[in-house]
PDB file of C-alpha atoms in Angstrom:
ATOM      1  CA  MET A   1       0.000   0.000   0.000  1.00 44.00           C
ATOM      2  CA  PHE A   2       2.136   2.803  -1.218  1.00 37.00           C
ATOM      3  CA  GLY A   3       0.960   5.936  -2.963  1.00 38.00           C
ATOM      4  CA  THR A   4       2.056   9.293  -4.275  1.00 34.00           C
ATOM      5  CA  LYS A   5       0.342  12.652  -4.328  1.00 36.00           C
ATOM      6  CA  THR A   6      -1.299  11.607  -7.567  1.00 36.00           C
ATOM      7  CA  GLY A   7      -2.305   8.320  -5.968  1.00 38.00           C
ATOM      8  CA  ARG A   8      -4.003  10.114  -3.066  1.00 36.00           C
ATOM      9  CA  ARG A   9      -6.198  12.013  -5.504  1.00 38.00           C
ATOM     10  CA  ARG A  10      -7.229   8.681  -6.951  1.00 39.00           C
ATOM     11  CA  GLY A  11      -7.771   7.088  -3.559  1.00 42.00           C
ATOM     12  CA  PRO A  12     -10.927   5.038  -4.305  1.00 43.00           C
ATOM     13  CA  ALA A  13      -9.432   3.547  -7.446  1.00 40.00           C
ATOM     14  CA  LEU A  14      -6.185   2.701  -5.680  1.00 41.00           C
ATOM     15  CA  ALA A  15      -8.064   1.151  -2.794  1.00 41.00           C
ATOM     16  CA  LEU A  16      -9.978  -1.137  -5.139  1.00 40.00           C
ATOM     17  CA  LEU A  17      -6.797  -2.035  -6.988  1.00 39.00           C
ATOM     18  CA  ALA A  18      -4.933  -2.805  -3.787  1.00 44.00           C
ATOM     19  CA  ALA A  19      -7.786  -4.917  -2.464  1.00 42.00           C
ATOM     20  CA  ALA A  20      -8.004  -6.815  -5.721  1.00 41.00           C
ATOM     21  CA  SER A  21      -4.257  -7.328  -5.720  1.00 41.00           C
ATOM     22  CA  LEU A  22      -4.355  -8.828  -2.240  1.00 44.00           C
ATOM     23  CA  VAL A  23      -7.172 -11.186  -3.195  1.00 43.00           C
ATOM     24  CA  LEU A  24      -5.291 -12.277  -6.290  1.00 40.00           C
ATOM     25  CA  ALA A  25      -2.049 -12.702  -4.409  1.00 40.00           C
ATOM     26  CA  LEU A  26      -3.556 -14.839  -1.670  1.00 41.00           C
ATOM     27  CA  GLY A  27      -6.397 -16.487  -3.528  1.00 38.00           C
ATOM     28  CA  GLY A  28      -4.320 -19.224  -5.138  1.00 35.00           C
ATOM     29  CA  CYS A  29      -3.616 -22.536  -3.444  1.00 34.00           C
ATOM     30  CA  SER A  30       0.137 -21.971  -3.854  1.00 48.00           C
ATOM     31  CA  VAL A  31       0.202 -19.423  -1.013  1.00 79.00           C
ATOM     32  CA  ASP A  32      -0.799 -20.667   2.420  1.00 89.00           C
ATOM     33  CA  THR A  33      -1.242 -18.234   5.282  1.00 95.00           C
ATOM     34  CA  VAL A  34      -0.955 -18.766   9.025  1.00 97.00           C
ATOM     35  CA  THR A  35      -2.859 -16.786  11.637  1.00 97.00           C
ATOM     36  CA  PRO A  36      -1.189 -15.662  14.871  1.00 97.00           C
ATOM     37  CA  ALA A  37      -3.402 -18.072  16.825  1.00 96.00           C
ATOM     38  CA  GLU A  38      -2.403 -20.968  14.583  1.00 96.00           C
ATOM     39  CA  ALA A  39       1.254 -20.063  14.998  1.00 97.00           C
ATOM     40  CA  ARG A  40       0.921 -20.048  18.772  1.00 96.00           C
ATOM     41  CA  ASP A  41      -1.059 -23.297  18.811  1.00 95.00           C
ATOM     42  CA  ASN A  42       1.567 -25.034  16.698  1.00 92.00           C
ATOM     43  CA  ALA A  43       4.477 -23.830  18.792  1.00 87.00           C
ATOM     44  CA  GLY A  44       6.246 -26.181  21.142  1.00 59.00           C
ATOM     45  CA  SER A  45       6.655 -25.250  24.777  1.00 44.00           C
ATOM     46  CA  GLY A  46      10.428 -24.792  24.540  1.00 47.00           C
ATOM     47  CA  GLU A  47      12.086 -25.835  21.311  1.00 41.00           C
ATOM     48  CA  ASP A  48      10.019 -23.474  19.169  1.00 45.00           C
ATOM     49  CA  ALA A  49      10.417 -20.426  21.352  1.00 44.00           C
ATOM     50  CA  PRO A  50      11.765 -17.369  19.542  1.00 41.00           C
ATOM     51  CA  ALA A  51      15.514 -17.273  19.086  1.00 38.00           C
ATOM     52  CA  ASP A  52      17.643 -14.254  18.408  1.00 38.00           C
ATOM     53  CA  ALA A  53      20.059 -13.862  15.525  1.00 32.00           C
ATOM     54  CA  LYS A  54      22.851 -15.457  17.539  1.00 29.00           C
ATOM     55  CA  GLY A  55      20.873 -18.623  18.080  1.00 32.00           C
ATOM     56  CA  GLY A  56      19.968 -18.113  21.735  1.00 33.00           C
ATOM     57  CA  LYS A  57      16.711 -17.271  23.420  1.00 35.00           C
ATOM     58  CA  ASP A  58      15.103 -14.103  22.193  1.00 41.00           C
ATOM     59  CA  SER A  59      15.327 -11.133  24.568  1.00 38.00           C
ATOM     60  CA  LYS A  60      11.542 -10.813  24.314  1.00 40.00           C
ATOM     61  CA  GLY A  61      11.050 -14.196  25.983  1.00 39.00           C
ATOM     62  CA  GLU A  62       8.728 -17.135  25.357  1.00 42.00           C
ATOM     63  CA  LYS A  63       5.581 -15.170  26.188  1.00 45.00           C
ATOM     64  CA  GLY A  64       6.465 -12.172  24.077  1.00 44.00           C
ATOM     65  CA  GLU A  65       8.264 -10.175  26.728  1.00 43.00           C
ATOM     66  CA  THR A  66       8.485  -6.516  25.818  1.00 47.00           C
ATOM     67  CA  PRO A  67      11.791  -4.654  25.657  1.00 47.00           C
ATOM     68  CA  ALA A  68      10.813  -2.957  28.917  1.00 41.00           C
ATOM     69  CA  GLY A  69      10.684  -6.377  30.574  1.00 43.00           C
ATOM     70  CA  GLU A  70       6.957  -7.053  31.005  1.00 60.00           C
ATOM     71  CA  ALA A  71       5.666 -10.330  29.556  1.00 75.00           C
ATOM     72  CA  VAL A  72       2.665 -10.528  27.236  1.00 92.00           C
ATOM     73  CA  ASP A  73       0.752 -13.761  26.706  1.00 95.00           C
ATOM     74  CA  CYS A  74      -1.440 -13.222  23.655  1.00 97.00           C
ATOM     75  CA  THR A  75      -3.327 -16.444  24.335  1.00 95.00           C
ATOM     76  CA  LYS A  76      -4.840 -14.569  27.284  1.00 95.00           C
ATOM     77  CA  ALA A  77      -4.458 -10.857  26.520  1.00 97.00           C
ATOM     78  CA  LYS A  78      -6.429  -9.090  23.783  1.00 97.00           C
ATOM     79  CA  CYS A  79      -3.376  -8.299  21.677  1.00 98.00           C
ATOM     80  CA  ILE A  80      -3.097  -6.062  18.650  1.00 98.00           C
ATOM     81  CA  ALA A  81      -0.006  -5.146  16.638  1.00 98.00           C
ATOM     82  CA  LEU A  82       0.616  -1.643  15.337  1.00 98.00           C
ATOM     83  CA  THR A  83       2.718  -1.615  12.164  1.00 98.00           C
ATOM     84  CA  PHE A  84       4.024   1.162   9.927  1.00 98.00           C
ATOM     85  CA  ASP A  85       5.090   0.797   6.295  1.00 98.00           C
ATOM     86  CA  ALA A  86       7.290   2.671   3.848  1.00 96.00           C
ATOM     87  CA  GLY A  87       9.261   4.847   6.240  1.00 96.00           C
ATOM     88  CA  PRO A  88      11.134   6.200   7.909  1.00 97.00           C
ATOM     89  CA  GLY A  89      10.208   9.727   6.920  1.00 96.00           C
ATOM     90  CA  LYS A  90      10.235  13.239   8.255  1.00 96.00           C
ATOM     91  CA  ASP A  91       7.306  12.543  10.610  1.00 97.00           C
ATOM     92  CA  THR A  92       8.741   9.342  12.081  1.00 98.00           C
ATOM     93  CA  PRO A  93      10.606  11.090  14.953  1.00 98.00           C
ATOM     94  CA  ARG A  94       7.306  12.613  16.106  1.00 98.00           C
ATOM     95  CA  LEU A  95       5.696   9.181  15.870  1.00 98.00           C
ATOM     96  CA  LEU A  96       8.465   7.725  18.009  1.00 98.00           C
ATOM     97  CA  ASP A  97       7.878  10.458  20.575  1.00 98.00           C
ATOM     98  CA  ILE A  98       4.204   9.472  20.702  1.00 98.00           C
ATOM     99  CA  LEU A  99       4.930   5.762  21.035  1.00 98.00           C
ATOM    100  CA  LYS A 100       7.416   6.448  23.817  1.00 98.00           C
ATOM    101  CA  GLU A 101       4.932   8.632  25.659  1.00 98.00           C
ATOM    102  CA  LYS A 102       2.197   6.007  25.302  1.00 98.00           C
ATOM    103  CA  GLN A 103       4.591   3.143  26.169  1.00 98.00           C
ATOM    104  CA  VAL A 104       3.733   1.256  22.990  1.00 98.00           C
ATOM    105  CA  HIS A 105       6.095  -0.728  20.801  1.00 98.00           C
ATOM    106  CA  ALA A 106       5.392  -1.127  17.087  1.00 98.00           C
ATOM    107  CA  THR A 107       6.781  -2.933  14.059  1.00 98.00           C
ATOM    108  CA  PHE A 108       8.306  -0.788  11.310  1.00 98.00           C
ATOM    109  CA  PHE A 109       8.543  -2.203   7.773  1.00 98.00           C
ATOM    110  CA  LEU A 110      11.190   0.068   6.275  1.00 98.00           C
ATOM    111  CA  LEU A 111      11.945   0.993   2.683  1.00 97.00           C
ATOM    112  CA  GLY A 112      15.609   0.983   1.784  1.00 96.00           C
ATOM    113  CA  LYS A 113      16.191   3.509  -0.969  1.00 95.00           C
ATOM    114  CA  LYS A 114      15.430   7.134  -0.054  1.00 93.00           C
ATOM    115  CA  HIS A 115      14.301   6.110   3.441  1.00 97.00           C
ATOM    116  CA  VAL A 116      16.672   3.845   5.399  1.00 97.00           C
ATOM    117  CA  VAL A 117      19.672   5.397   3.672  1.00 96.00           C
ATOM    118  CA  ARG A 118      18.301   8.928   4.133  1.00 97.00           C
ATOM    119  CA  TYR A 119      17.351   8.615   7.811  1.00 98.00           C
ATOM    120  CA  PRO A 120      19.944   6.347   9.437  1.00 98.00           C
ATOM    121  CA  ASP A 121      19.620   8.086  12.798  1.00 98.00           C
ATOM    122  CA  VAL A 122      15.870   7.448  12.803  1.00 98.00           C
ATOM    123  CA  VAL A 123      16.412   3.781  11.954  1.00 98.00           C
ATOM    124  CA  ARG A 124      18.894   3.582  14.804  1.00 98.00           C
ATOM    125  CA  ARG A 125      16.391   5.203  17.135  1.00 98.00           C
ATOM    126  CA  ILE A 126      13.587   2.824  16.089  1.00 98.00           C
ATOM    127  CA  ALA A 127      15.758  -0.137  17.012  1.00 98.00           C
ATOM    128  CA  GLY A 128      17.170   1.488  20.121  1.00 98.00           C
ATOM    129  CA  GLU A 129      13.747   2.243  21.583  1.00 98.00           C
ATOM    130  CA  GLY A 130      12.658  -1.382  21.357  1.00 97.00           C
ATOM    131  CA  HIS A 131      10.558  -1.426  18.212  1.00 98.00           C
ATOM    132  CA  GLU A 132      10.776  -4.235  15.687  1.00 98.00           C
ATOM    133  CA  VAL A 133      12.704  -3.256  12.551  1.00 98.00           C
ATOM    134  CA  ALA A 134      11.484  -5.090   9.443  1.00 98.00           C
ATOM    135  CA  ASN A 135      11.936  -5.064   5.658  1.00 98.00           C
ATOM    136  CA  HIS A 136       9.584  -3.503   3.087  1.00 98.00           C
ATOM    137  CA  THR A 137      11.934  -3.907   0.073  1.00 98.00           C
ATOM    138  CA  TRP A 138      14.390  -1.481  -1.463  1.00 97.00           C
ATOM    139  CA  THR A 139      12.221   0.449  -3.956  1.00 97.00           C
ATOM    140  CA  HIS A 140       8.670  -0.840  -3.289  1.00 97.00           C
ATOM    141  CA  ARG A 141       8.569  -2.923  -6.455  1.00 96.00           C
ATOM    142  CA  ILE A 142       5.678  -5.363  -6.733  1.00 97.00           C
ATOM    143  CA  LEU A 143       7.546  -8.581  -6.057  1.00 97.00           C
ATOM    144  CA  THR A 144       5.122 -10.831  -7.916  1.00 97.00           C
ATOM    145  CA  ASP A 145       5.953  -8.917 -11.096  1.00 97.00           C
ATOM    146  CA  THR A 146       9.671  -9.725 -10.822  1.00 96.00           C
ATOM    147  CA  ASP A 147      11.854 -12.805 -11.087  1.00 97.00           C
ATOM    148  CA  ALA A 148      13.692 -14.471  -8.228  1.00 98.00           C
ATOM    149  CA  SER A 149      16.910 -12.523  -8.690  1.00 98.00           C
ATOM    150  CA  GLU A 150      15.044  -9.216  -8.598  1.00 98.00           C
ATOM    151  CA  VAL A 151      13.095 -10.260  -5.499  1.00 98.00           C
ATOM    152  CA  ARG A 152      16.390 -11.203  -3.859  1.00 98.00           C
ATOM    153  CA  ASP A 153      17.912  -7.835  -4.757  1.00 98.00           C
ATOM    154  CA  GLU A 154      14.932  -5.875  -3.418  1.00 98.00           C
ATOM    155  CA  LEU A 155      15.067  -7.680  -0.086  1.00 98.00           C
ATOM    156  CA  SER A 156      18.781  -8.250   0.414  1.00 98.00           C
ATOM    157  CA  ARG A 157      19.756  -4.626  -0.236  1.00 98.00           C
ATOM    158  CA  THR A 158      17.394  -3.486   2.493  1.00 98.00           C
ATOM    159  CA  GLN A 159      18.607  -6.251   4.804  1.00 98.00           C
ATOM    160  CA  ASP A 160      22.179  -5.074   4.388  1.00 98.00           C
ATOM    161  CA  ALA A 161      21.343  -1.389   4.755  1.00 98.00           C
ATOM    162  CA  ILE A 162      19.453  -1.970   8.009  1.00 98.00           C
ATOM    163  CA  ALA A 163      22.135  -4.282   9.391  1.00 98.00           C
ATOM    164  CA  LYS A 164      24.786  -1.667   8.676  1.00 98.00           C
ATOM    165  CA  ILE A 165      22.910   0.757  10.924  1.00 98.00           C
ATOM    166  CA  THR A 166      21.489  -1.489  13.644  1.00 98.00           C
ATOM    167  CA  GLY A 167      23.930  -4.405  13.603  1.00 97.00           C
ATOM    168  CA  ARG A 168      21.136  -6.893  12.954  1.00 97.00           C
ATOM    169  CA  LYS A 169      19.290  -8.059   9.853  1.00 98.00           C
ATOM    170  CA  PRO A 170      15.477  -8.096  10.040  1.00 98.00           C
ATOM    171  CA  THR A 171      13.622 -11.390  10.304  1.00 98.00           C
ATOM    172  CA  LEU A 172      10.292 -10.023   9.049  1.00 98.00           C
ATOM    173  CA  MET A 173       9.263  -8.512   5.734  1.00 98.00           C
ATOM    174  CA  ARG A 174       6.067  -7.191   4.186  1.00 98.00           C
ATOM    175  CA  PRO A 175       5.642  -7.474   0.419  1.00 98.00           C
ATOM    176  CA  PRO A 176       4.362  -4.267  -1.216  1.00 97.00           C
ATOM    177  CA  GLN A 177       0.565  -4.352  -1.576  1.00 96.00           C
ATOM    178  CA  GLY A 178       0.609  -7.689   0.218  1.00 96.00           C
ATOM    179  CA  ARG A 179       1.334  -9.435  -3.053  1.00 97.00           C
ATOM    180  CA  THR A 180       3.265 -12.646  -2.692  1.00 97.00           C
ATOM    181  CA  ASP A 181       3.663 -16.003  -4.413  1.00 97.00           C
ATOM    182  CA  ASP A 182       5.814 -19.105  -4.323  1.00 97.00           C
ATOM    183  CA  THR A 183       8.867 -17.314  -5.738  1.00 97.00           C
ATOM    184  CA  VAL A 184       8.648 -14.547  -3.150  1.00 98.00           C
ATOM    185  CA  SER A 185       8.188 -17.137  -0.419  1.00 98.00           C
ATOM    186  CA  ASP A 186      11.190 -19.154  -1.603  1.00 98.00           C
ATOM    187  CA  VAL A 187      13.485 -16.122  -1.675  1.00 98.00           C
ATOM    188  CA  SER A 188      12.178 -14.932   1.688  1.00 98.00           C
ATOM    189  CA  ARG A 189      12.938 -18.329   3.157  1.00 98.00           C
ATOM    190  CA  GLU A 190      16.436 -18.205   1.694  1.00 98.00           C
ATOM    191  CA  LEU A 191      17.030 -14.800   3.323  1.00 98.00           C
ATOM    192  CA  GLY A 192      15.563 -15.795   6.685  1.00 98.00           C
ATOM    193  CA  LEU A 193      12.495 -13.569   6.323  1.00 98.00           C
ATOM    194  CA  SER A 194       8.924 -14.294   7.400  1.00 98.00           C
ATOM    195  CA  GLN A 195       6.154 -12.477   5.536  1.00 98.00           C
ATOM    196  CA  VAL A 196       3.659 -10.401   7.505  1.00 98.00           C
ATOM    197  CA  LEU A 197       0.361  -9.126   6.090  1.00 98.00           C
ATOM    198  CA  TRP A 198      -2.418  -7.312   7.956  1.00 98.00           C
ATOM    199  CA  SER A 199      -6.113  -7.354   8.828  1.00 98.00           C
ATOM    200  CA  ILE A 200      -6.800  -3.684   9.635  1.00 98.00           C
ATOM    201  CA  THR A 201      -6.070  -0.789   7.313  1.00 97.00           C
ATOM    202  CA  ALA A 202      -7.089   2.860   7.379  1.00 97.00           C
ATOM    203  CA  LYS A 203      -6.152   3.310   3.706  1.00 96.00           C
ATOM    204  CA  ASP A 204      -4.244   6.366   4.875  1.00 96.00           C
ATOM    205  CA  TYR A 205      -2.666   6.705   1.443  1.00 95.00           C
ATOM    206  CA  SER A 206      -6.058   7.959   0.224  1.00 96.00           C
ATOM    207  CA  THR A 207      -6.847  10.618   2.834  1.00 96.00           C
ATOM    208  CA  GLU A 208      -5.198  13.227   5.050  1.00 95.00           C
ATOM    209  CA  ASP A 209      -8.180  13.270   7.430  1.00 98.00           C
ATOM    210  CA  SER A 210      -6.726  12.114  10.754  1.00 98.00           C
ATOM    211  CA  ALA A 211     -10.148  11.663  12.338  1.00 98.00           C
ATOM    212  CA  LEU A 212     -11.186   9.386   9.473  1.00 98.00           C
ATOM    213  CA  ILE A 213      -7.956   7.377   9.735  1.00 98.00           C
ATOM    214  CA  ARG A 214      -8.541   6.932  13.460  1.00 98.00           C
ATOM    215  CA  GLN A 215     -12.159   5.854  12.984  1.00 98.00           C
ATOM    216  CA  ARG A 216     -11.340   3.377  10.235  1.00 98.00           C
ATOM    217  CA  VAL A 217      -8.838   1.635  12.489  1.00 98.00           C
ATOM    218  CA  LEU A 218     -11.204   1.569  15.465  1.00 98.00           C
ATOM    219  CA  ASP A 219     -14.062   0.199  13.335  1.00 98.00           C
ATOM    220  CA  GLN A 220     -11.932  -2.760  12.206  1.00 98.00           C
ATOM    221  CA  ALA A 221     -10.025  -3.492  15.432  1.00 98.00           C
ATOM    222  CA  HIS A 222     -10.055  -7.080  16.694  1.00 98.00           C
ATOM    223  CA  GLY A 223      -7.980  -9.333  18.894  1.00 97.00           C
ATOM    224  CA  ASP A 224      -4.887 -10.750  17.180  1.00 98.00           C
ATOM    225  CA  GLY A 225      -5.224  -7.985  14.587  1.00 98.00           C
ATOM    226  CA  ILE A 226      -2.366  -6.349  12.713  1.00 98.00           C
ATOM    227  CA  ILE A 227      -2.898  -2.665  11.919  1.00 98.00           C
ATOM    228  CA  LEU A 228      -1.363  -1.269   8.725  1.00 98.00           C
ATOM    229  CA  LEU A 229      -0.493   2.441   8.701  1.00 98.00           C
ATOM    230  CA  HIS A 230       2.102   4.551   6.889  1.00 98.00           C
ATOM    231  CA  ASP A 231       4.164   7.106   8.809  1.00 96.00           C
ATOM    232  CA  ILE A 232       4.966   8.943   5.560  1.00 96.00           C
ATOM    233  CA  TYR A 233       1.516  10.471   5.040  1.00 96.00           C
ATOM    234  CA  LYS A 234       0.389  13.752   6.523  1.00 96.00           C
ATOM    235  CA  GLY A 235      -2.732  12.558   8.319  1.00 97.00           C
ATOM    236  CA  THR A 236      -1.373   9.379   9.861  1.00 98.00           C
ATOM    237  CA  VAL A 237       0.887  10.356  12.758  1.00 98.00           C
ATOM    238  CA  PRO A 238      -1.682  12.810  14.231  1.00 98.00           C
ATOM    239  CA  ALA A 239      -4.210   9.950  14.275  1.00 98.00           C
ATOM    240  CA  VAL A 240      -2.002   7.613  16.314  1.00 98.00           C
ATOM    241  CA  PRO A 241      -2.558   9.023  19.849  1.00 98.00           C
ATOM    242  CA  GLY A 242      -6.327   8.674  19.510  1.00 98.00           C
ATOM    243  CA  ILE A 243      -6.014   5.147  18.128  1.00 98.00           C
ATOM    244  CA  ILE A 244      -3.789   4.056  21.008  1.00 98.00           C
ATOM    245  CA  ASP A 245      -5.867   5.725  23.720  1.00 98.00           C
ATOM    246  CA  GLU A 246      -9.174   4.294  22.539  1.00 98.00           C
ATOM    247  CA  LEU A 247      -7.899   0.770  21.935  1.00 98.00           C
ATOM    248  CA  LYS A 248      -6.254   0.739  25.353  1.00 98.00           C
ATOM    249  CA  ARG A 249      -9.573   1.879  26.822  1.00 98.00           C
ATOM    250  CA  GLN A 250     -11.195  -1.089  25.082  1.00 98.00           C
ATOM    251  CA  GLY A 251      -8.751  -3.439  26.761  1.00 98.00           C
ATOM    252  CA  TYR A 252      -6.258  -4.049  23.963  1.00 98.00           C
ATOM    253  CA  THR A 253      -2.571  -4.712  24.619  1.00 98.00           C
ATOM    254  CA  PHE A 254      -0.204  -3.371  21.971  1.00 98.00           C
ATOM    255  CA  VAL A 255       2.531  -5.773  20.902  1.00 98.00           C
ATOM    256  CA  THR A 256       5.097  -6.169  18.154  1.00 98.00           C
ATOM    257  CA  VAL A 257       4.553  -8.844  15.517  1.00 98.00           C
ATOM    258  CA  PRO A 258       7.029 -11.283  17.146  1.00 97.00           C
ATOM    259  CA  GLN A 259       5.232 -10.807  20.455  1.00 97.00           C
ATOM    260  CA  LEU A 260       1.909 -11.526  18.740  1.00 98.00           C
ATOM    261  CA  LEU A 261       3.234 -14.852  17.446  1.00 97.00           C
ATOM    262  CA  ALA A 262       5.109 -15.893  20.606  1.00 96.00           C
ATOM    263  CA  PRO A 263       5.936 -18.484  21.755  1.00 95.00           C
ATOM    264  CA  ALA A 264       6.144 -19.407  18.072  1.00 95.00           C
ATOM    265  CA  ARG A 265       9.268 -18.521  16.142  1.00 92.00           C
ATOM    266  CA  PRO A 266       8.392 -16.680  12.900  1.00 96.00           C
ATOM    267  CA  GLU A 267       9.275 -19.182  10.188  1.00 97.00           C
ATOM    268  CA  PRO A 268      11.187 -17.846   7.158  1.00 98.00           C
ATOM    269  CA  GLY A 269       9.052 -17.878   4.021  1.00 97.00           C
ATOM    270  CA  THR A 270       5.793 -18.360   5.898  1.00 98.00           C
ATOM    271  CA  VAL A 271       3.024 -15.816   5.290  1.00 98.00           C
ATOM    272  CA  TYR A 272       1.362 -14.620   8.506  1.00 98.00           C
ATOM    273  CA  ARG A 273      -2.040 -13.041   8.139  1.00 97.00           C
ATOM    274  CA  PRO A 274      -4.630 -12.479  10.887  1.00 97.00           C
ATOM    275  CA  GLU A 275      -8.153 -13.695  10.323  1.00 94.00           C
ATOM    276  CA  ARG A 276     -10.794 -10.994  10.407  1.00 89.00           C
ATOM    277  CA  PRO A 277     -13.786 -11.899  12.586  1.00 86.00           C
ATOM    278  CA  GLU A 278     -17.080 -12.378  10.801  1.00 76.00           C
TER     279      GLU A 278
END
């Protein structure tokens, strides 16, 4: 879900196109998806607990322990994951201020070219403040329209750029527009990347109305949900405080994507997608 100024003027058309693209990408039998609940149910009590890049236990713990130290068990808590795509951008520092104030950790799917390389200090801050740093490709190419070598280039360049700044390669990626297939899955597996889709979107690429963005998220919110927002659009960051405050009031616990899946270890190549309630 990535737009331009022109794209925002054509919001309804882009929304339909993006929705159709997601249906097409996931409609075939070649792409299986796993819900957070399924991941947790399938996890073993010890062997499948998350592991860090060095092969040891993850610092977040078996129950999705937050960077601040408190454990979250999403089999009991009403968890929801806040995620941001296509940054960092000029508004990301303000977003980080908000998240710090609200004591919420999020997952950031970062674009390499013109974003990671332009805002290295922001990338460093995202990681340093306990958020999950993830991959959203190098140039936002639609991966299903490319061959394996091009998919590998889009992902590996961003992996390397992030690792150069943070000292650690991401383990999660989000394909642009949610479009994936067997080739994308194979390359993701090769690079140690799990694929993460979403179940809640404000379509903030189509509006600058912060109140509307907030309401769209609240209307779709559900336990085990993954919220998709973009911190590069004008109306998004101002909507975040209201989203957090109201969902906390409703009893939600904000978690990162790895916390949402814990005690499962995100499996490279696997596509994780929450199930929307009927």
